mmCIF file with all atom_site columns, C-alpha atoms in Angstrom:
data_model
loop_
_atom_site.group_PDB
_atom_site.id
_atom_site.type_symbol
_atom_site.label_atom_id
_atom_site.label_alt_id
_atom_site.label_comp_id
_atom_site.label_asym_id
_atom_site.label_entity_id
_atom_site.label_seq_id
_atom_site.pdbx_PDB_ins_code
_atom_site.Cartn_x
_atom_site.Cartn_y
_atom_site.Cartn_z
_atom_site.occupancy
_atom_site.B_iso_or_equiv
_atom_site.pdbx_formal_charge
_atom_site.auth_seq_id
_atom_site.auth_comp_id
_atom_site.auth_asym_id
_atom_site.auth_atom_id
_atom_site.pdbx_PDB_model_num
ATOM 1   C CA . SER I 1 1   ? -14.723 -24.148 -3.217 1.00 75.00 ? 1   SER I CA 1
ATOM 2   C CA . ALA I 1 2   ? -13.410 -28.153 -2.267 1.00 83.00 ? 2   ALA I CA 1
ATOM 3   C CA . VAL I 1 3   ? -15.451 -29.705 -0.746 1.00 91.00 ? 3   VAL I CA 1
ATOM 4   C CA . ILE I 1 4   ? -13.519 -31.950 2.452  1.00 95.00 ? 4   ILE I CA 1
ATOM 5   C CA . SER I 1 5   ? -15.064 -34.306 4.405  1.00 96.00 ? 5   SER I CA 1
ATOM 6   C CA . GLN I 1 6   ? -13.873 -35.740 7.551  1.00 97.00 ? 6   GLN I CA 1
ATOM 7   C CA . LYS I 1 7   ? -14.323 -39.122 9.436  1.00 98.00 ? 7   LYS I CA 1
ATOM 8   C CA . PRO I 1 8   ? -15.280 -38.684 12.232 1.00 97.00 ? 8   PRO I CA 1
ATOM 9   C CA . SER I 1 9   ? -17.029 -35.972 13.025 1.00 97.00 ? 9   SER I CA 1
ATOM 10  C CA . ARG I 1 10  ? -16.864 -36.383 16.900 1.00 96.00 ? 10  ARG I CA 1
ATOM 11  C CA . ASP I 1 11  ? -14.866 -39.305 18.611 1.00 97.00 ? 11  ASP I CA 1
ATOM 12  C CA . ILE I 1 12  ? -15.001 -40.462 22.624 1.00 97.00 ? 12  ILE I CA 1
ATOM 13  C CA . CYS I 1 13  ? -11.996 -42.441 23.310 1.00 96.00 ? 13  CYS I CA 1
ATOM 14  C CA . GLN I 1 14  ? -9.772  -44.346 25.693 1.00 97.00 ? 14  GLN I CA 1
ATOM 15  C CA . ARG I 1 15  ? -6.348  -43.048 26.577 1.00 97.00 ? 15  ARG I CA 1
ATOM 16  C CA . GLY I 1 16  ? -3.508  -45.465 25.874 1.00 98.00 ? 16  GLY I CA 1
ATOM 17  C CA . THR I 1 17  ? -6.074  -46.233 22.770 1.00 98.00 ? 17  THR I CA 1
ATOM 18  C CA . SER I 1 18  ? -5.480  -44.888 18.773 1.00 98.00 ? 18  SER I CA 1
ATOM 19  C CA . LEU I 1 19  ? -8.237  -43.315 16.245 1.00 98.00 ? 19  LEU I CA 1
ATOM 20  C CA . THR I 1 20  ? -7.915  -43.269 12.303 1.00 98.00 ? 20  THR I CA 1
ATOM 21  C CA . ILE I 1 21  ? -9.312  -39.639 11.188 1.00 98.00 ? 21  ILE I CA 1
ATOM 22  C CA . GLN I 1 22  ? -10.060 -39.651 7.475  1.00 98.00 ? 22  GLN I CA 1
ATOM 23  C CA . CYS I 1 23  ? -10.085 -36.758 5.484  1.00 98.00 ? 23  CYS I CA 1
ATOM 24  C CA . GLN I 1 24  ? -12.077 -36.818 1.281  1.00 97.00 ? 24  GLN I CA 1
ATOM 25  C CA . VAL I 1 25  ? -11.365 -33.902 -0.546 1.00 96.00 ? 25  VAL I CA 1
ATOM 26  C CA . ASP I 1 26  ? -13.615 -33.997 -4.028 1.00 94.00 ? 26  ASP I CA 1
ATOM 27  C CA . SER I 1 27  ? -10.880 -33.419 -6.013 1.00 91.00 ? 27  SER I CA 1
ATOM 28  C CA . GLN I 1 28  ? -7.348  -33.684 -6.701 1.00 91.00 ? 28  GLN I CA 1
ATOM 29  C CA . VAL I 1 29  ? -5.095  -31.637 -4.453 1.00 89.00 ? 29  VAL I CA 1
ATOM 30  C CA . THR I 1 30  ? -1.444  -31.836 -4.350 1.00 85.00 ? 30  THR I CA 1
ATOM 31  C CA . MET I 1 31  ? -0.807  -30.492 -0.734 1.00 85.00 ? 31  MET I CA 1
ATOM 32  C CA . MET I 1 32  ? -3.060  -31.428 2.326  1.00 92.00 ? 32  MET I CA 1
ATOM 33  C CA . PHE I 1 33  ? -2.254  -30.185 5.227  1.00 94.00 ? 33  PHE I CA 1
ATOM 34  C CA . TRP I 1 34  ? -3.295  -31.810 9.157  1.00 97.00 ? 34  TRP I CA 1
ATOM 35  C CA . TYR I 1 35  ? -3.535  -29.035 12.034 1.00 97.00 ? 35  TYR I CA 1
ATOM 36  C CA . ARG I 1 36  ? -5.265  -29.057 15.626 1.00 98.00 ? 36  ARG I CA 1
ATOM 37  C CA . GLN I 1 37  ? -7.052  -26.943 17.588 1.00 97.00 ? 37  GLN I CA 1
ATOM 38  C CA . GLN I 1 38  ? -6.916  -27.325 21.097 1.00 96.00 ? 38  GLN I CA 1
ATOM 39  C CA . PRO I 1 39  ? -9.131  -26.194 23.618 1.00 92.00 ? 39  PRO I CA 1
ATOM 40  C CA . GLY I 1 40  ? -9.999  -22.406 23.551 1.00 92.00 ? 40  GLY I CA 1
ATOM 41  C CA . GLN I 1 41  ? -6.812  -22.597 20.974 1.00 95.00 ? 41  GLN I CA 1
ATOM 42  C CA . SER I 1 42  ? -5.162  -21.186 18.091 1.00 96.00 ? 42  SER I CA 1
ATOM 43  C CA . LEU I 1 43  ? -4.899  -24.199 15.150 1.00 96.00 ? 43  LEU I CA 1
ATOM 44  C CA . THR I 1 44  ? -1.152  -25.530 15.212 1.00 96.00 ? 44  THR I CA 1
ATOM 45  C CA . LEU I 1 45  ? -0.264  -27.181 11.766 1.00 95.00 ? 45  LEU I CA 1
ATOM 46  C CA . ILE I 1 46  ? 1.186   -30.824 12.253 1.00 97.00 ? 46  ILE I CA 1
ATOM 47  C CA . ALA I 1 47  ? 1.963   -31.784 9.299  1.00 95.00 ? 47  ALA I CA 1
ATOM 48  C CA . THR I 1 48  ? 1.608   -31.733 5.628  1.00 92.00 ? 48  THR I CA 1
ATOM 49  C CA . ALA I 1 49  ? 0.760   -35.063 3.736  1.00 92.00 ? 49  ALA I CA 1
ATOM 50  C CA . ASN I 1 50  ? 2.625   -35.081 0.472  1.00 83.00 ? 50  ASN I CA 1
ATOM 51  C CA . GLN I 1 51  ? 1.546   -37.655 -2.055 1.00 83.00 ? 51  GLN I CA 1
ATOM 52  C CA . GLY I 1 52  ? 4.404   -40.755 -2.675 1.00 81.00 ? 52  GLY I CA 1
ATOM 53  C CA . SER I 1 53  ? 6.203   -39.430 -0.265 1.00 83.00 ? 53  SER I CA 1
ATOM 54  C CA . GLU I 1 54  ? 6.559   -39.149 3.369  1.00 88.00 ? 54  GLU I CA 1
ATOM 55  C CA . ALA I 1 55  ? 5.222   -36.890 5.224  1.00 93.00 ? 55  ALA I CA 1
ATOM 56  C CA . THR I 1 56  ? 6.747   -33.201 6.385  1.00 92.00 ? 56  THR I CA 1
ATOM 57  C CA . TYR I 1 57  ? 6.505   -33.034 10.708 1.00 95.00 ? 57  TYR I CA 1
ATOM 58  C CA . GLU I 1 58  ? 6.425   -29.578 12.467 1.00 93.00 ? 58  GLU I CA 1
ATOM 59  C CA . SER I 1 59  ? 8.504   -29.226 15.056 1.00 93.00 ? 59  SER I CA 1
ATOM 60  C CA . GLY I 1 60  ? 6.799   -30.764 18.345 1.00 95.00 ? 60  GLY I CA 1
ATOM 61  C CA . PHE I 1 61  ? 5.909   -33.446 16.138 1.00 97.00 ? 61  PHE I CA 1
ATOM 62  C CA . VAL I 1 62  ? 6.248   -37.082 15.009 1.00 97.00 ? 62  VAL I CA 1
ATOM 63  C CA . ILE I 1 63  ? 5.332   -39.799 13.365 1.00 97.00 ? 63  ILE I CA 1
ATOM 64  C CA . ASP I 1 64  ? 5.268   -41.889 16.361 1.00 97.00 ? 64  ASP I CA 1
ATOM 65  C CA . LYS I 1 65  ? 3.298   -40.046 17.469 1.00 98.00 ? 65  LYS I CA 1
ATOM 66  C CA . PHE I 1 66  ? 0.976   -38.770 14.705 1.00 98.00 ? 66  PHE I CA 1
ATOM 67  C CA . PRO I 1 67  ? 1.261   -41.096 11.327 1.00 97.00 ? 67  PRO I CA 1
ATOM 68  C CA . ILE I 1 68  ? -0.112  -40.207 8.398  1.00 97.00 ? 68  ILE I CA 1
ATOM 69  C CA . SER I 1 69  ? -0.656  -41.870 5.071  1.00 95.00 ? 69  SER I CA 1
ATOM 70  C CA . ARG I 1 70  ? -1.452  -40.273 1.461  1.00 95.00 ? 70  ARG I CA 1
ATOM 71  C CA . PRO I 1 71  ? -2.198  -42.559 -1.200 1.00 93.00 ? 71  PRO I CA 1
ATOM 72  C CA . ASN I 1 72  ? -3.758  -40.889 -3.286 1.00 93.00 ? 72  ASN I CA 1
ATOM 73  C CA . LEU I 1 73  ? -4.097  -37.073 -4.461 1.00 93.00 ? 73  LEU I CA 1
ATOM 74  C CA . THR I 1 74  ? -7.787  -37.387 -3.076 1.00 95.00 ? 74  THR I CA 1
ATOM 75  C CA . PHE I 1 75  ? -7.381  -38.783 0.669  1.00 96.00 ? 75  PHE I CA 1
ATOM 76  C CA . SER I 1 76  ? -5.475  -38.867 4.007  1.00 96.00 ? 76  SER I CA 1
ATOM 77  C CA . THR I 1 77  ? -5.233  -40.181 7.401  1.00 97.00 ? 77  THR I CA 1
ATOM 78  C CA . LEU I 1 78  ? -4.350  -39.042 10.678 1.00 98.00 ? 78  LEU I CA 1
ATOM 79  C CA . THR I 1 79  ? -3.572  -41.110 13.456 1.00 98.00 ? 79  THR I CA 1
ATOM 80  C CA . VAL I 1 80  ? -2.949  -39.790 16.698 1.00 98.00 ? 80  VAL I CA 1
ATOM 81  C CA . SER I 1 81  ? -1.829  -42.938 18.474 1.00 98.00 ? 81  SER I CA 1
ATOM 82  C CA . ASN I 1 82  ? -0.847  -43.696 22.640 1.00 98.00 ? 82  ASN I CA 1
ATOM 83  C CA . MET I 1 83  ? -3.874  -41.198 23.601 1.00 98.00 ? 83  MET I CA 1
ATOM 84  C CA . SER I 1 84  ? -3.846  -39.197 26.447 1.00 97.00 ? 84  SER I CA 1
ATOM 85  C CA . PRO I 1 85  ? -5.644  -36.407 27.560 1.00 96.00 ? 85  PRO I CA 1
ATOM 86  C CA . GLU I 1 86  ? -3.623  -33.144 26.466 1.00 96.00 ? 86  GLU I CA 1
ATOM 87  C CA . ASP I 1 87  ? -4.799  -34.995 23.329 1.00 97.00 ? 87  ASP I CA 1
ATOM 88  C CA . SER I 1 88  ? -8.454  -33.644 23.107 1.00 97.00 ? 88  SER I CA 1
ATOM 89  C CA . SER I 1 89  ? -8.091  -31.336 20.824 1.00 97.00 ? 89  SER I CA 1
ATOM 90  C CA . ILE I 1 90  ? -10.181 -30.676 16.983 1.00 97.00 ? 90  ILE I CA 1
ATOM 91  C CA . TYR I 1 91  ? -8.072  -32.524 14.495 1.00 98.00 ? 91  TYR I CA 1
ATOM 92  C CA . LEU I 1 92  ? -8.519  -30.302 11.198 1.00 97.00 ? 92  LEU I CA 1
ATOM 93  C CA . CYS I 1 93  ? -7.607  -31.364 7.682  1.00 97.00 ? 93  CYS I CA 1
ATOM 94  C CA . SER I 1 94  ? -7.278  -28.220 4.698  1.00 95.00 ? 94  SER I CA 1
ATOM 95  C CA . VAL I 1 95  ? -6.220  -28.122 1.238  1.00 92.00 ? 95  VAL I CA 1
ATOM 96  C CA . LEU I 1 96  ? -5.644  -25.810 -1.295 1.00 84.00 ? 96  LEU I CA 1
ATOM 97  C CA . ASP I 1 97  ? -7.668  -24.792 -3.832 1.00 80.00 ? 97  ASP I CA 1
ATOM 98  C CA . ARG I 1 98  ? -5.876  -24.504 -6.665 1.00 76.00 ? 98  ARG I CA 1
ATOM 99  C CA . GLY I 1 99  ? -8.456  -22.521 -8.805 1.00 77.00 ? 99  GLY I CA 1
ATOM 100 C CA . ARG I 1 100 ? -9.365  -20.516 -6.297 1.00 76.00 ? 100 ARG I CA 1
ATOM 101 C CA . ASN I 1 101 ? -5.992  -19.971 -4.993 1.00 78.00 ? 101 ASN I CA 1
ATOM 102 C CA . THR I 1 102 ? -6.441  -20.318 -1.113 1.00 83.00 ? 102 THR I CA 1
ATOM 103 C CA . ILE I 1 103 ? -6.966  -22.481 1.995  1.00 87.00 ? 103 ILE I CA 1
ATOM 104 C CA . TYR I 1 104 ? -10.248 -24.401 2.732  1.00 90.00 ? 104 TYR I CA 1
ATOM 105 C CA . PHE I 1 105 ? -10.677 -26.440 6.497  1.00 93.00 ? 105 PHE I CA 1
ATOM 106 C CA . GLY I 1 106 ? -12.155 -29.624 6.722  1.00 94.00 ? 106 GLY I CA 1
ATOM 107 C CA . GLU I 1 107 ? -15.705 -29.765 8.924  1.00 94.00 ? 107 GLU I CA 1
ATOM 108 C CA . GLY I 1 108 ? -12.487 -31.394 11.860 1.00 96.00 ? 108 GLY I CA 1
ATOM 109 C CA . SER I 1 109 ? -13.067 -34.213 14.353 1.00 97.00 ? 109 SER I CA 1
ATOM 110 C CA . TRP I 1 110 ? -13.555 -33.368 17.848 1.00 96.00 ? 110 TRP I CA 1
ATOM 111 C CA . LEU I 1 111 ? -11.150 -36.058 19.642 1.00 97.00 ? 111 LEU I CA 1
ATOM 112 C CA . THR I 1 112 ? -12.415 -36.378 23.842 1.00 97.00 ? 112 THR I CA 1
ATOM 113 C CA . VAL I 1 113 ? -9.611  -38.744 25.807 1.00 97.00 ? 113 VAL I CA 1
ATOM 114 C CA . VAL I 1 114 ? -10.546 -39.512 28.210 1.00 97.00 ? 114 VAL I CA 1
ATOM 115 C CA . GLY G 2 1   ? 10.864  -19.953 11.866 1.00 78.00 ? 1   GLY G CA 1
ATOM 116 C CA . GLU G 2 2   ? 7.998   -17.477 11.441 1.00 83.00 ? 2   GLU G CA 1
ATOM 117 C CA . ASN G 2 3   ? 6.132   -15.700 14.420 1.00 91.00 ? 3   ASN G CA 1
ATOM 118 C CA . VAL G 2 4   ? 2.473   -14.444 14.124 1.00 96.00 ? 4   VAL G CA 1
ATOM 119 C CA . GLU G 2 5   ? 1.102   -12.200 16.596 1.00 98.00 ? 5   GLU G CA 1
ATOM 120 C CA . GLN G 2 6   ? -2.195  -10.687 16.521 1.00 98.00 ? 6   GLN G CA 1
ATOM 121 C CA . HIS G 2 7   ? -3.726  -8.501  18.673 1.00 98.00 ? 7   HIS G CA 1
ATOM 122 C CA . PRO G 2 8   ? -6.225  -7.167  20.026 1.00 98.00 ? 8   PRO G CA 1
ATOM 123 C CA . SER G 2 9   ? -7.128  -10.885 22.034 1.00 98.00 ? 9   SER G CA 1
ATOM 124 C CA . THR G 2 10  ? -11.018 -9.304  22.488 1.00 98.00 ? 10  THR G CA 1
ATOM 125 C CA . LEU G 2 11  ? -12.647 -6.637  21.346 1.00 98.00 ? 11  LEU G CA 1
ATOM 126 C CA . SER G 2 12  ? -16.215 -5.285  21.808 1.00 98.00 ? 12  SER G CA 1
ATOM 127 C CA . VAL G 2 13  ? -18.185 -2.698  20.228 1.00 98.00 ? 13  VAL G CA 1
ATOM 128 C CA . GLN G 2 14  ? -21.437 -1.750  19.938 1.00 98.00 ? 14  GLN G CA 1
ATOM 129 C CA . GLU G 2 15  ? -23.757 -2.758  16.699 1.00 98.00 ? 15  GLU G CA 1
ATOM 130 C CA . GLY G 2 16  ? -22.392 -0.069  13.644 1.00 98.00 ? 16  GLY G CA 1
ATOM 131 C CA . ASP G 2 17  ? -18.933 0.691   15.027 1.00 98.00 ? 17  ASP G CA 1
ATOM 132 C CA . SER G 2 18  ? -16.148 -0.065  12.860 1.00 98.00 ? 18  SER G CA 1
ATOM 133 C CA . ALA G 2 19  ? -13.588 -3.079  14.450 1.00 98.00 ? 19  ALA G CA 1
ATOM 134 C CA . VAL G 2 20  ? -9.707  -3.817  13.364 1.00 98.00 ? 20  VAL G CA 1
ATOM 135 C CA . ILE G 2 21  ? -7.735  -6.702  14.094 1.00 98.00 ? 21  ILE G CA 1
ATOM 136 C CA . LYS G 2 22  ? -3.736  -6.423  13.945 1.00 98.00 ? 22  LYS G CA 1
ATOM 137 C CA . CYS G 2 23  ? -1.481  -8.907  13.097 1.00 98.00 ? 23  CYS G CA 1
ATOM 138 C CA . THR G 2 24  ? 2.754   -8.591  12.418 1.00 98.00 ? 24  THR G CA 1
ATOM 139 C CA . TYR G 2 25  ? 4.697   -11.648 11.074 1.00 96.00 ? 25  TYR G CA 1
ATOM 140 C CA . SER G 2 26  ? 8.272   -12.096 11.234 1.00 94.00 ? 26  SER G CA 1
ATOM 141 C CA . ASP G 2 27  ? 9.179   -14.179 8.495  1.00 91.00 ? 27  ASP G CA 1
ATOM 142 C CA . SER G 2 28  ? 9.883   -11.452 5.215  1.00 89.00 ? 28  SER G CA 1
ATOM 143 C CA . ALA G 2 29  ? 9.261   -14.821 2.897  1.00 89.00 ? 29  ALA G CA 1
ATOM 144 C CA . SER G 2 30  ? 5.380   -14.639 3.683  1.00 91.00 ? 30  SER G CA 1
ATOM 145 C CA . ASN G 2 31  ? 3.300   -13.944 0.640  1.00 90.00 ? 31  ASN G CA 1
ATOM 146 C CA . TYR G 2 32  ? -0.544  -15.115 1.499  1.00 91.00 ? 32  TYR G CA 1
ATOM 147 C CA . PHE G 2 33  ? -1.839  -14.015 4.763  1.00 95.00 ? 33  PHE G CA 1
ATOM 148 C CA . PRO G 2 34  ? -5.593  -15.332 4.636  1.00 95.00 ? 34  PRO G CA 1
ATOM 149 C CA . TRP G 2 35  ? -8.109  -14.344 7.750  1.00 97.00 ? 35  TRP G CA 1
ATOM 150 C CA . TYR G 2 36  ? -10.531 -16.851 9.466  1.00 97.00 ? 36  TYR G CA 1
ATOM 151 C CA . LYS G 2 37  ? -13.902 -16.403 11.340 1.00 97.00 ? 37  LYS G CA 1
ATOM 152 C CA . GLN G 2 38  ? -14.525 -19.381 13.727 1.00 96.00 ? 38  GLN G CA 1
ATOM 153 C CA . GLU G 2 39  ? -17.956 -19.682 15.421 1.00 96.00 ? 39  GLU G CA 1
ATOM 154 C CA . LEU G 2 40  ? -18.576 -21.953 18.834 1.00 93.00 ? 40  LEU G CA 1
ATOM 155 C CA . GLY G 2 41  ? -18.218 -25.573 17.820 1.00 90.00 ? 41  GLY G CA 1
ATOM 156 C CA . LYS G 2 42  ? -17.137 -25.275 14.334 1.00 93.00 ? 42  LYS G CA 1
ATOM 157 C CA . ARG G 2 43  ? -14.099 -24.736 11.469 1.00 92.00 ? 43  ARG G CA 1
ATOM 158 C CA . PRO G 2 44  ? -12.367 -22.004 10.639 1.00 93.00 ? 44  PRO G CA 1
ATOM 159 C CA . GLN G 2 45  ? -14.287 -19.897 7.468  1.00 94.00 ? 45  GLN G CA 1
ATOM 160 C CA . LEU G 2 46  ? -12.195 -18.526 5.091  1.00 93.00 ? 46  LEU G CA 1
ATOM 161 C CA . ILE G 2 47  ? -13.358 -14.585 5.077  1.00 96.00 ? 47  ILE G CA 1
ATOM 162 C CA . ILE G 2 48  ? -10.704 -12.530 3.055  1.00 96.00 ? 48  ILE G CA 1
ATOM 163 C CA . ASP G 2 49  ? -7.301  -12.821 2.287  1.00 94.00 ? 49  ASP G CA 1
ATOM 164 C CA . ILE G 2 50  ? -4.011  -10.999 0.801  1.00 94.00 ? 50  ILE G CA 1
ATOM 165 C CA . ARG G 2 51  ? -1.320  -12.060 -1.199 1.00 91.00 ? 51  ARG G CA 1
ATOM 166 C CA . SER G 2 52  ? 2.021   -10.060 -0.857 1.00 89.00 ? 52  SER G CA 1
ATOM 167 C CA . ASN G 2 53  ? 1.384   -8.434  -3.877 1.00 88.00 ? 53  ASN G CA 1
ATOM 168 C CA . VAL G 2 54  ? -1.508  -6.357  -3.348 1.00 87.00 ? 54  VAL G CA 1
ATOM 169 C CA . GLY G 2 55  ? -1.246  -3.825  -0.765 1.00 93.00 ? 55  GLY G CA 1
ATOM 170 C CA . GLU G 2 56  ? -5.498  -3.412  -0.090 1.00 96.00 ? 56  GLU G CA 1
ATOM 171 C CA . LYS G 2 57  ? -8.479  -6.165  -0.874 1.00 96.00 ? 57  LYS G CA 1
ATOM 172 C CA . LYS G 2 58  ? -12.173 -5.014  0.324  1.00 97.00 ? 58  LYS G CA 1
ATOM 173 C CA . ASP G 2 59  ? -14.956 -7.368  0.070  1.00 96.00 ? 59  ASP G CA 1
ATOM 174 C CA . GLN G 2 60  ? -18.438 -5.888  1.489  1.00 97.00 ? 60  GLN G CA 1
ATOM 175 C CA . ARG G 2 61  ? -17.497 -4.921  5.106  1.00 98.00 ? 61  ARG G CA 1
ATOM 176 C CA . ILE G 2 62  ? -14.137 -6.682  5.383  1.00 98.00 ? 62  ILE G CA 1
ATOM 177 C CA . ALA G 2 63  ? -10.973 -5.076  4.258  1.00 98.00 ? 63  ALA G CA 1
ATOM 178 C CA . VAL G 2 64  ? -7.662  -6.335  4.603  1.00 98.00 ? 64  VAL G CA 1
ATOM 179 C CA . THR G 2 65  ? -4.411  -4.571  4.042  1.00 98.00 ? 65  THR G CA 1
ATOM 180 C CA . LEU G 2 66  ? -1.109  -5.516  4.012  1.00 97.00 ? 66  LEU G CA 1
ATOM 181 C CA . ASN G 2 67  ? 2.033   -3.416  4.891  1.00 96.00 ? 67  ASN G CA 1
ATOM 182 C CA . LYS G 2 68  ? 5.316   -5.413  3.581  1.00 93.00 ? 68  LYS G CA 1
ATOM 183 C CA . THR G 2 69  ? 7.687   -3.269  4.983  1.00 94.00 ? 69  THR G CA 1
ATOM 184 C CA . ALA G 2 70  ? 6.563   -3.571  8.349  1.00 95.00 ? 70  ALA G CA 1
ATOM 185 C CA . LYS G 2 71  ? 5.784   -6.670  8.421  1.00 96.00 ? 71  LYS G CA 1
ATOM 186 C CA . HIS G 2 72  ? 2.107   -6.017  9.938  1.00 96.00 ? 72  HIS G CA 1
ATOM 187 C CA . PHE G 2 73  ? -1.342  -7.084  8.006  1.00 98.00 ? 73  PHE G CA 1
ATOM 188 C CA . SER G 2 74  ? -5.012  -5.461  9.710  1.00 98.00 ? 74  SER G CA 1
ATOM 189 C CA . LEU G 2 75  ? -8.599  -6.745  9.100  1.00 98.00 ? 75  LEU G CA 1
ATOM 190 C CA . HIS G 2 76  ? -11.354 -4.261  8.810  1.00 98.00 ? 76  HIS G CA 1
ATOM 191 C CA . ILE G 2 77  ? -15.240 -5.039  10.039 1.00 98.00 ? 77  ILE G CA 1
ATOM 192 C CA . THR G 2 78  ? -17.021 -1.927  9.061  1.00 98.00 ? 78  THR G CA 1
ATOM 193 C CA . GLU G 2 79  ? -21.221 -1.648  10.315 1.00 98.00 ? 79  GLU G CA 1
ATOM 194 C CA . THR G 2 80  ? -20.716 -3.967  12.460 1.00 98.00 ? 80  THR G CA 1
ATOM 195 C CA . GLN G 2 81  ? -23.898 -6.812  13.072 1.00 98.00 ? 81  GLN G CA 1
ATOM 196 C CA . PRO G 2 82  ? -24.641 -8.964  15.869 1.00 97.00 ? 82  PRO G CA 1
ATOM 197 C CA . GLU G 2 83  ? -23.753 -12.473 13.005 1.00 97.00 ? 83  GLU G CA 1
ATOM 198 C CA . ASP G 2 84  ? -20.085 -11.448 13.215 1.00 98.00 ? 84  ASP G CA 1
ATOM 199 C CA . SER G 2 85  ? -19.717 -12.096 16.942 1.00 98.00 ? 85  SER G CA 1
ATOM 200 C CA . ALA G 2 86  ? -16.814 -15.220 16.633 1.00 98.00 ? 86  ALA G CA 1
ATOM 201 C CA . VAL G 2 87  ? -13.005 -15.862 17.172 1.00 98.00 ? 87  VAL G CA 1
ATOM 202 C CA . TYR G 2 88  ? -11.005 -14.489 14.118 1.00 98.00 ? 88  TYR G CA 1
ATOM 203 C CA . PHE G 2 89  ? -7.936  -15.339 13.335 1.00 98.00 ? 89  PHE G CA 1
ATOM 204 C CA . CYS G 2 90  ? -4.985  -14.386 11.037 1.00 98.00 ? 90  CYS G CA 1
ATOM 205 C CA . ALA G 2 91  ? -2.468  -16.279 9.435  1.00 96.00 ? 91  ALA G CA 1
ATOM 206 C CA . ALA G 2 92  ? 0.973   -16.227 7.269  1.00 95.00 ? 92  ALA G CA 1
ATOM 207 C CA . SER G 2 93  ? 2.298   -18.903 5.200  1.00 91.00 ? 93  SER G CA 1
ATOM 208 C CA . ILE G 2 94  ? 5.319   -20.480 5.626  1.00 86.00 ? 94  ILE G CA 1
ATOM 209 C CA . ASN G 2 95  ? 6.350   -22.224 2.626  1.00 77.00 ? 95  ASN G CA 1
ATOM 210 C CA . GLN G 2 96  ? 7.157   -20.439 -0.411 1.00 70.00 ? 96  GLN G CA 1
ATOM 211 C CA . ALA G 2 97  ? 3.849   -22.685 -1.884 1.00 71.00 ? 97  ALA G CA 1
ATOM 212 C CA . GLY G 2 98  ? 1.342   -20.282 0.478  1.00 66.00 ? 98  GLY G CA 1
ATOM 213 C CA . THR G 2 99  ? 0.090   -23.421 1.350  1.00 77.00 ? 99  THR G CA 1
ATOM 214 C CA . ALA G 2 100 ? 1.089   -24.316 4.851  1.00 86.00 ? 100 ALA G CA 1
ATOM 215 C CA . LEU G 2 101 ? 0.209   -21.660 7.367  1.00 92.00 ? 101 LEU G CA 1
ATOM 216 C CA . ILE G 2 102 ? 0.975   -20.652 10.877 1.00 94.00 ? 102 ILE G CA 1
ATOM 217 C CA . PHE G 2 103 ? -1.890  -19.000 12.789 1.00 96.00 ? 103 PHE G CA 1
ATOM 218 C CA . GLY G 2 104 ? -2.170  -15.991 15.195 1.00 97.00 ? 104 GLY G CA 1
ATOM 219 C CA . LYS G 2 105 ? -3.704  -16.816 19.009 1.00 97.00 ? 105 LYS G CA 1
ATOM 220 C CA . GLY G 2 106 ? -7.060  -15.029 17.826 1.00 98.00 ? 106 GLY G CA 1
ATOM 221 C CA . THR G 2 107 ? -9.291  -12.280 18.637 1.00 98.00 ? 107 THR G CA 1
ATOM 222 C CA . THR G 2 108 ? -12.719 -12.852 20.366 1.00 98.00 ? 108 THR G CA 1
ATOM 223 C CA . LEU G 2 109 ? -14.950 -9.760  18.645 1.00 98.00 ? 109 LEU G CA 1
ATOM 224 C CA . SER G 2 110 ? -18.452 -9.238  20.665 1.00 98.00 ? 110 SER G CA 1
ATOM 225 C CA . VAL G 2 111 ? -20.985 -7.375  18.783 1.00 98.00 ? 111 VAL G CA 1
ATOM 226 C CA . SER G 2 112 ? -23.452 -5.834  21.074 1.00 97.00 ? 112 SER G CA 1
ATOM 227 C CA . SER G 2 113 ? -27.556 -4.463  19.922 1.00 92.00 ? 113 SER G CA 1
#
């Protein structure tokens, strides 16, 4: 399966600051996705990161708060801007592994905002 | 938009028993239905998936069934073991490529020995 690396794995952030999470895949993928999992909750899709075009955001998520970059077919970043304690979550990158036609997740970035 | 309901929210079984988790979805265009297992502190791991052109799929002790007419799908785990204890999430695709997912709220499965 595709190997998906995320950085940072964990961080404690001050409110009002911004943090950029990186997602690196070991093979070229057309579509990458960013999810959020708040403590004890399910996963919620934030946006689809498209290479060469702007990300597509789901309802309730906006580009000013969660800017996304997708400079090539193996890499994407998600920035969580002007963080508040409510942003404390696990942020997960996922990709479609076309060889296996299945969706895999990175190990997640565990953010705590204090 | 698509909505996925998952039941039960918690499930406790004895080792060796079977466990069944059920999900319903609202968008008839959904065509991909994966199940993920998430252990505490870890990422969701795909355990089995099914596409809309298949009614049932089995992988050792795990099986998934899909009823497109009724828009529901179920996860069946037989001969449960303590290491099956985790949170299980069902999901349904919300785009035609079957790559973006909406998740159910999860089922916490506890298997006692």
